[in-house]
PDB file of C-alpha atoms in Angstrom:
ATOM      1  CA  UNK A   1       4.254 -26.957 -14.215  1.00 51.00           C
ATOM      2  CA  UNK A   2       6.262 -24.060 -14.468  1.00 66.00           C
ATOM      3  CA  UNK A   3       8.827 -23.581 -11.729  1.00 81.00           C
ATOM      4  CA  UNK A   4       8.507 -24.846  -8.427  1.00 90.00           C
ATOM      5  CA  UNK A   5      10.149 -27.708  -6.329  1.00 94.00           C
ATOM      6  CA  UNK A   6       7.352 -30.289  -5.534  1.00 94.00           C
ATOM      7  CA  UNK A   7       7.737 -31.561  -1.386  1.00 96.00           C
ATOM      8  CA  UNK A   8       4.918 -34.160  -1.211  1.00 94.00           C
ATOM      9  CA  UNK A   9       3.009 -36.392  -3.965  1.00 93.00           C
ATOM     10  CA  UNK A  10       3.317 -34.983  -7.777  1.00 88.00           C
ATOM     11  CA  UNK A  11       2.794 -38.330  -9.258  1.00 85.00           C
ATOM     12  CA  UNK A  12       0.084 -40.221 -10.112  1.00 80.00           C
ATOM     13  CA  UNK A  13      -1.161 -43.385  -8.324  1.00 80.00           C
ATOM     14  CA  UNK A  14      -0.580 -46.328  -9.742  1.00 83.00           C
ATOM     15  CA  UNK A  15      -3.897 -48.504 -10.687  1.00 81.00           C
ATOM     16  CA  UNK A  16      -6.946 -47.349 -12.570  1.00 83.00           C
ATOM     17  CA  UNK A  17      -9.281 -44.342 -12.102  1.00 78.00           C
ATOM     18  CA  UNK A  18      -8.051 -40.412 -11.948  1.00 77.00           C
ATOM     19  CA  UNK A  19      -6.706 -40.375  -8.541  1.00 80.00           C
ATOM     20  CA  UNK A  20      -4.388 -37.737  -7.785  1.00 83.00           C
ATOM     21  CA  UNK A  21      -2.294 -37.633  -4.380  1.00 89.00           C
ATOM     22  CA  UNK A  22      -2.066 -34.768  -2.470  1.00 93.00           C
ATOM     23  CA  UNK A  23       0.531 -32.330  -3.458  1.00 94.00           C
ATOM     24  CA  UNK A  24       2.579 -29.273  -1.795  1.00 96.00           C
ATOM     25  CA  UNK A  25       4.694 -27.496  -4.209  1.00 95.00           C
ATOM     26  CA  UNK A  26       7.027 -24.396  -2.555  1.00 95.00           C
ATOM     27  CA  UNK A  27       8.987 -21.835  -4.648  1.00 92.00           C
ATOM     28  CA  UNK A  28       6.031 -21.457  -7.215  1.00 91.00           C
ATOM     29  CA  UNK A  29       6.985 -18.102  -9.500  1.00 91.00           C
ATOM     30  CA  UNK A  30       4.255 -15.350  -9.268  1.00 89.00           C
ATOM     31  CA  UNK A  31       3.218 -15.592 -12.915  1.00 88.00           C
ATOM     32  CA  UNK A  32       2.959 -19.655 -12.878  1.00 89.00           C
ATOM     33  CA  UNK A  33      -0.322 -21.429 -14.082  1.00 87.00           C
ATOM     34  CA  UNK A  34      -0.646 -22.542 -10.071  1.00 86.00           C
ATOM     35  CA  UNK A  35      -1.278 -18.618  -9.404  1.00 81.00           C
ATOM     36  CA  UNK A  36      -3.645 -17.596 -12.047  1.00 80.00           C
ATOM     37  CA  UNK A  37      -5.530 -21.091 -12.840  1.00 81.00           C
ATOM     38  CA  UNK A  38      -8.506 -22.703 -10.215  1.00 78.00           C
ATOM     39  CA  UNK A  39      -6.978 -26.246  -9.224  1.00 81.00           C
ATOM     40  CA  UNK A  40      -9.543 -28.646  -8.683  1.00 81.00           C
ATOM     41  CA  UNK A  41      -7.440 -31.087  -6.912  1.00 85.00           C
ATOM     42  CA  UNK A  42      -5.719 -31.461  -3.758  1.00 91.00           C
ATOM     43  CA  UNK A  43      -2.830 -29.446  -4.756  1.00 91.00           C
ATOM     44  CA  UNK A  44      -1.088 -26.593  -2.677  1.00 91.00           C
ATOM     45  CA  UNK A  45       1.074 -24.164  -4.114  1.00 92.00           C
ATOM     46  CA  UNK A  46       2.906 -22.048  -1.624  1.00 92.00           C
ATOM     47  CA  UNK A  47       4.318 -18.766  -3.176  1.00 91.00           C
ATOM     48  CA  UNK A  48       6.501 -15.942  -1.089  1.00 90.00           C
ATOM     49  CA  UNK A  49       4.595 -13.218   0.159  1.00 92.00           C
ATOM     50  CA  UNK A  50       6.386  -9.399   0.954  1.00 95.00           C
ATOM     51  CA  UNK A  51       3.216  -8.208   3.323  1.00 96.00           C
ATOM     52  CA  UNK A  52      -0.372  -7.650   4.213  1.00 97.00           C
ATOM     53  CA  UNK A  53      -0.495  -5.332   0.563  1.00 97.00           C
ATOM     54  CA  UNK A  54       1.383  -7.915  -1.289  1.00 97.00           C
ATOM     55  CA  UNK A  55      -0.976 -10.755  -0.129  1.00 96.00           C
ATOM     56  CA  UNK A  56      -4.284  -8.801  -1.184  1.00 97.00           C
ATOM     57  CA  UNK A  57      -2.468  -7.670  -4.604  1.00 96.00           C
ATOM     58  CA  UNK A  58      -1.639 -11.215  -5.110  1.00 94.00           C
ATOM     59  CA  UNK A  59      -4.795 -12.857  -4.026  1.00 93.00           C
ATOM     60  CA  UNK A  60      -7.263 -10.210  -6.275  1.00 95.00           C
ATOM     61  CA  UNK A  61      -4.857 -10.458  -8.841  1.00 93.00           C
ATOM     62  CA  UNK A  62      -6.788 -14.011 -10.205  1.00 90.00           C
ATOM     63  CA  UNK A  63      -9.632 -13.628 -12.402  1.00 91.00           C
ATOM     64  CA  UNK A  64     -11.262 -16.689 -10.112  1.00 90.00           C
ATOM     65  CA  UNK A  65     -12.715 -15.637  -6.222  1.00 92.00           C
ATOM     66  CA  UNK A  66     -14.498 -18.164  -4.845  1.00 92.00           C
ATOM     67  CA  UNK A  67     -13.168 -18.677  -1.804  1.00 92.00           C
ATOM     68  CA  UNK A  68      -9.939 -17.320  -0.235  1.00 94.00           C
ATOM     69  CA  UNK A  69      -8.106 -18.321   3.465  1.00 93.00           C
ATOM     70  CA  UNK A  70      -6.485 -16.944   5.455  1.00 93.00           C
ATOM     71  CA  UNK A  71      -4.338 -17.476   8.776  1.00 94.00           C
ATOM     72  CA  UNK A  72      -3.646 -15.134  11.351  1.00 95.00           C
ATOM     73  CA  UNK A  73      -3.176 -14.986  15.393  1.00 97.00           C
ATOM     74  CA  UNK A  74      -4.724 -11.183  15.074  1.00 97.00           C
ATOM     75  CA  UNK A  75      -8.544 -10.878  14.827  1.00 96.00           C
ATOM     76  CA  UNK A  76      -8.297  -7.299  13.770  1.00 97.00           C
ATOM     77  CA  UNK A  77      -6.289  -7.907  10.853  1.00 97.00           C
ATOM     78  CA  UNK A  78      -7.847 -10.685  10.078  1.00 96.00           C
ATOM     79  CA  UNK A  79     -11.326  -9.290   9.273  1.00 96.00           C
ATOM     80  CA  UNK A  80      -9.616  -6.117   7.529  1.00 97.00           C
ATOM     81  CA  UNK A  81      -8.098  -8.182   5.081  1.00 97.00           C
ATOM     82  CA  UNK A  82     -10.941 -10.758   4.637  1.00 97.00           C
ATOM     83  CA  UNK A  83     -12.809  -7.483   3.806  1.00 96.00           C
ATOM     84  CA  UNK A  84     -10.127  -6.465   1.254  1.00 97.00           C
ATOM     85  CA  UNK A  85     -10.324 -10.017  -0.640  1.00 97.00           C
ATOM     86  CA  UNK A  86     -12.343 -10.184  -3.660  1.00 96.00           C
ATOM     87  CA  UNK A  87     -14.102 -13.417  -3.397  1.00 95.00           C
ATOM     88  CA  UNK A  88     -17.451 -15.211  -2.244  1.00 94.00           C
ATOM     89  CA  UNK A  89     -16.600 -16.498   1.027  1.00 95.00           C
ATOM     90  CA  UNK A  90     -13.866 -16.619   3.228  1.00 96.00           C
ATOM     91  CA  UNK A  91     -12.135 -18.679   5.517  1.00 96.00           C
ATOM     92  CA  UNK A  92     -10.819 -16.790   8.479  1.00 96.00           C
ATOM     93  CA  UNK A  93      -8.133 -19.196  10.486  1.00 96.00           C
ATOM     94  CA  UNK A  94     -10.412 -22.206   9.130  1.00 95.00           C
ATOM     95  CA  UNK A  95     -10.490 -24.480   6.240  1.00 92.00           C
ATOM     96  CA  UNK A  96     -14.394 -25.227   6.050  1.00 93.00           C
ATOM     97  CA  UNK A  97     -16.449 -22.377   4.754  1.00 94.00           C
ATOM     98  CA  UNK A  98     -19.292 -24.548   3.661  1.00 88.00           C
ATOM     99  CA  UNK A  99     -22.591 -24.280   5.842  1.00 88.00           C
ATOM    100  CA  UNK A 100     -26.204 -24.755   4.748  1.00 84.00           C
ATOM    101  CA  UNK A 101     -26.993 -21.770   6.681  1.00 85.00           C
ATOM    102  CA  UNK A 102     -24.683 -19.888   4.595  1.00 89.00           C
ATOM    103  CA  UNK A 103     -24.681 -18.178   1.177  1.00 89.00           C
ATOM    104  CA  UNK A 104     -21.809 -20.417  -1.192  1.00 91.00           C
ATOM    105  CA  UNK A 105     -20.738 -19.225  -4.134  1.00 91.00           C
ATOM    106  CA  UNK A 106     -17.795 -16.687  -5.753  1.00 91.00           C
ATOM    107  CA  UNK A 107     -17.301 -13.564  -7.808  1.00 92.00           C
ATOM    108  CA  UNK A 108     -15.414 -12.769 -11.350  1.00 93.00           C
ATOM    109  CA  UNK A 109     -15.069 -16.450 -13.338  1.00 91.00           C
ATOM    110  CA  UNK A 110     -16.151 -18.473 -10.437  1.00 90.00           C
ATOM    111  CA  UNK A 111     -19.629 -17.498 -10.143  1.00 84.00           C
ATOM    112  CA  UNK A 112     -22.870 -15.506  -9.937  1.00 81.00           C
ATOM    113  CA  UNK A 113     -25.405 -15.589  -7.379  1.00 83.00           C
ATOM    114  CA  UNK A 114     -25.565 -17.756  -4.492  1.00 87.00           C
ATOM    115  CA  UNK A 115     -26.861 -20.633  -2.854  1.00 87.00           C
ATOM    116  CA  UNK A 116     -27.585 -21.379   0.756  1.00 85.00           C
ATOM    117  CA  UNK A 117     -28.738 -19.054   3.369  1.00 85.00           C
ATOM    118  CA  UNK A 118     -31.167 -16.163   2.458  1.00 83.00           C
ATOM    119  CA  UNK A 119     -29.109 -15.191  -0.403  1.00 85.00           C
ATOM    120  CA  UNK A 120     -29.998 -18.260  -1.903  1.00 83.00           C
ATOM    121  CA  UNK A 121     -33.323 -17.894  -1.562  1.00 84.00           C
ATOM    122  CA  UNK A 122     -33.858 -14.775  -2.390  1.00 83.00           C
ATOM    123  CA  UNK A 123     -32.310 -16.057  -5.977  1.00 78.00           C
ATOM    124  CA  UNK A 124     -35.994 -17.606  -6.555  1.00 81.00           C
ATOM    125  CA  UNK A 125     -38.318 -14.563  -5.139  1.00 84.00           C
ATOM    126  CA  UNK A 126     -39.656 -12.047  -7.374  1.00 85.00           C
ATOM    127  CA  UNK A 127     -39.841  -8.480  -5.703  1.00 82.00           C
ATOM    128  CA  UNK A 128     -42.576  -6.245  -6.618  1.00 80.00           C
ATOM    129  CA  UNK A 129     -41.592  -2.503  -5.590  1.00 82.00           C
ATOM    130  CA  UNK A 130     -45.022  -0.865  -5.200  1.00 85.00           C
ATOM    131  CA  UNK A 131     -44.279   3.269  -5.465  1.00 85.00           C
ATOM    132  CA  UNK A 132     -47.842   5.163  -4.039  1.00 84.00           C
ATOM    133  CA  UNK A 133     -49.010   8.288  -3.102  1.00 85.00           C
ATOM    134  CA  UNK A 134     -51.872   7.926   0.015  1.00 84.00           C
TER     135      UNK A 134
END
């Protein structure tokens, strides 16, 4: 890791397999691998944020979107930013974005196309555009 002070877990458990305890880690520098890398574990960086701009800037500024959240007591601003983010799906003031009635999947490195919900579907149709003059 580079930078950072880690508040909870950060070591491995002891016994066999590839467990990994959960982990909060505050004061994580901008350009750290925490910021630019997917983690695939139950590991929570926390990094400083200046404003609404700063937080889209930041959050685009991954080559990975596949899902970003996103906490706020105004609805408004909410959806304006969740508009602004460049990834598949987001969580608005919730932690589960996962629904079988909904399209799943991300943009840039973490994904193409979708699965779930119409989207989904639609990713095994074949359309035939018929162009005629009656």
């Amino acid at each position: 890791m580079s930078g950072g002070k880690i508040q909870l877990g950060g070591k491995r458990t002891k016994g066999s397999g590839f467990h990994y305890p959960p982990t909060v880690v505050t004061d994580v520098p901008r350009d750290s691998v925490l910021g630019r890398e997917e983690i695939f574990g139950p590991v929570a960086p926390v990094f400083t944020i200046q404003d609404d701009e700063d937080a889209v800037a930041f959050a685009n500024a991954t080559d990975m979107g596949l899902v970003s959240y996103l906490y706020t007591a105004d609805l408004a601003r909410g959806l304006r930013l969740a508009e602004r983010l460049d990834a598949g799906m987001v969580g608005l003031n919730r932690g589960l974005v996962s629904d079988p009635a909904a399209p799943f999947g991300g943009v840039k490195e973490s994904g193409l196309g979708r699965e779930g919900g119409y989207e989904g579907i639609a990713e095994y149709l074949e359309t035939t555009y018929v162009a005629t003059s009656w």
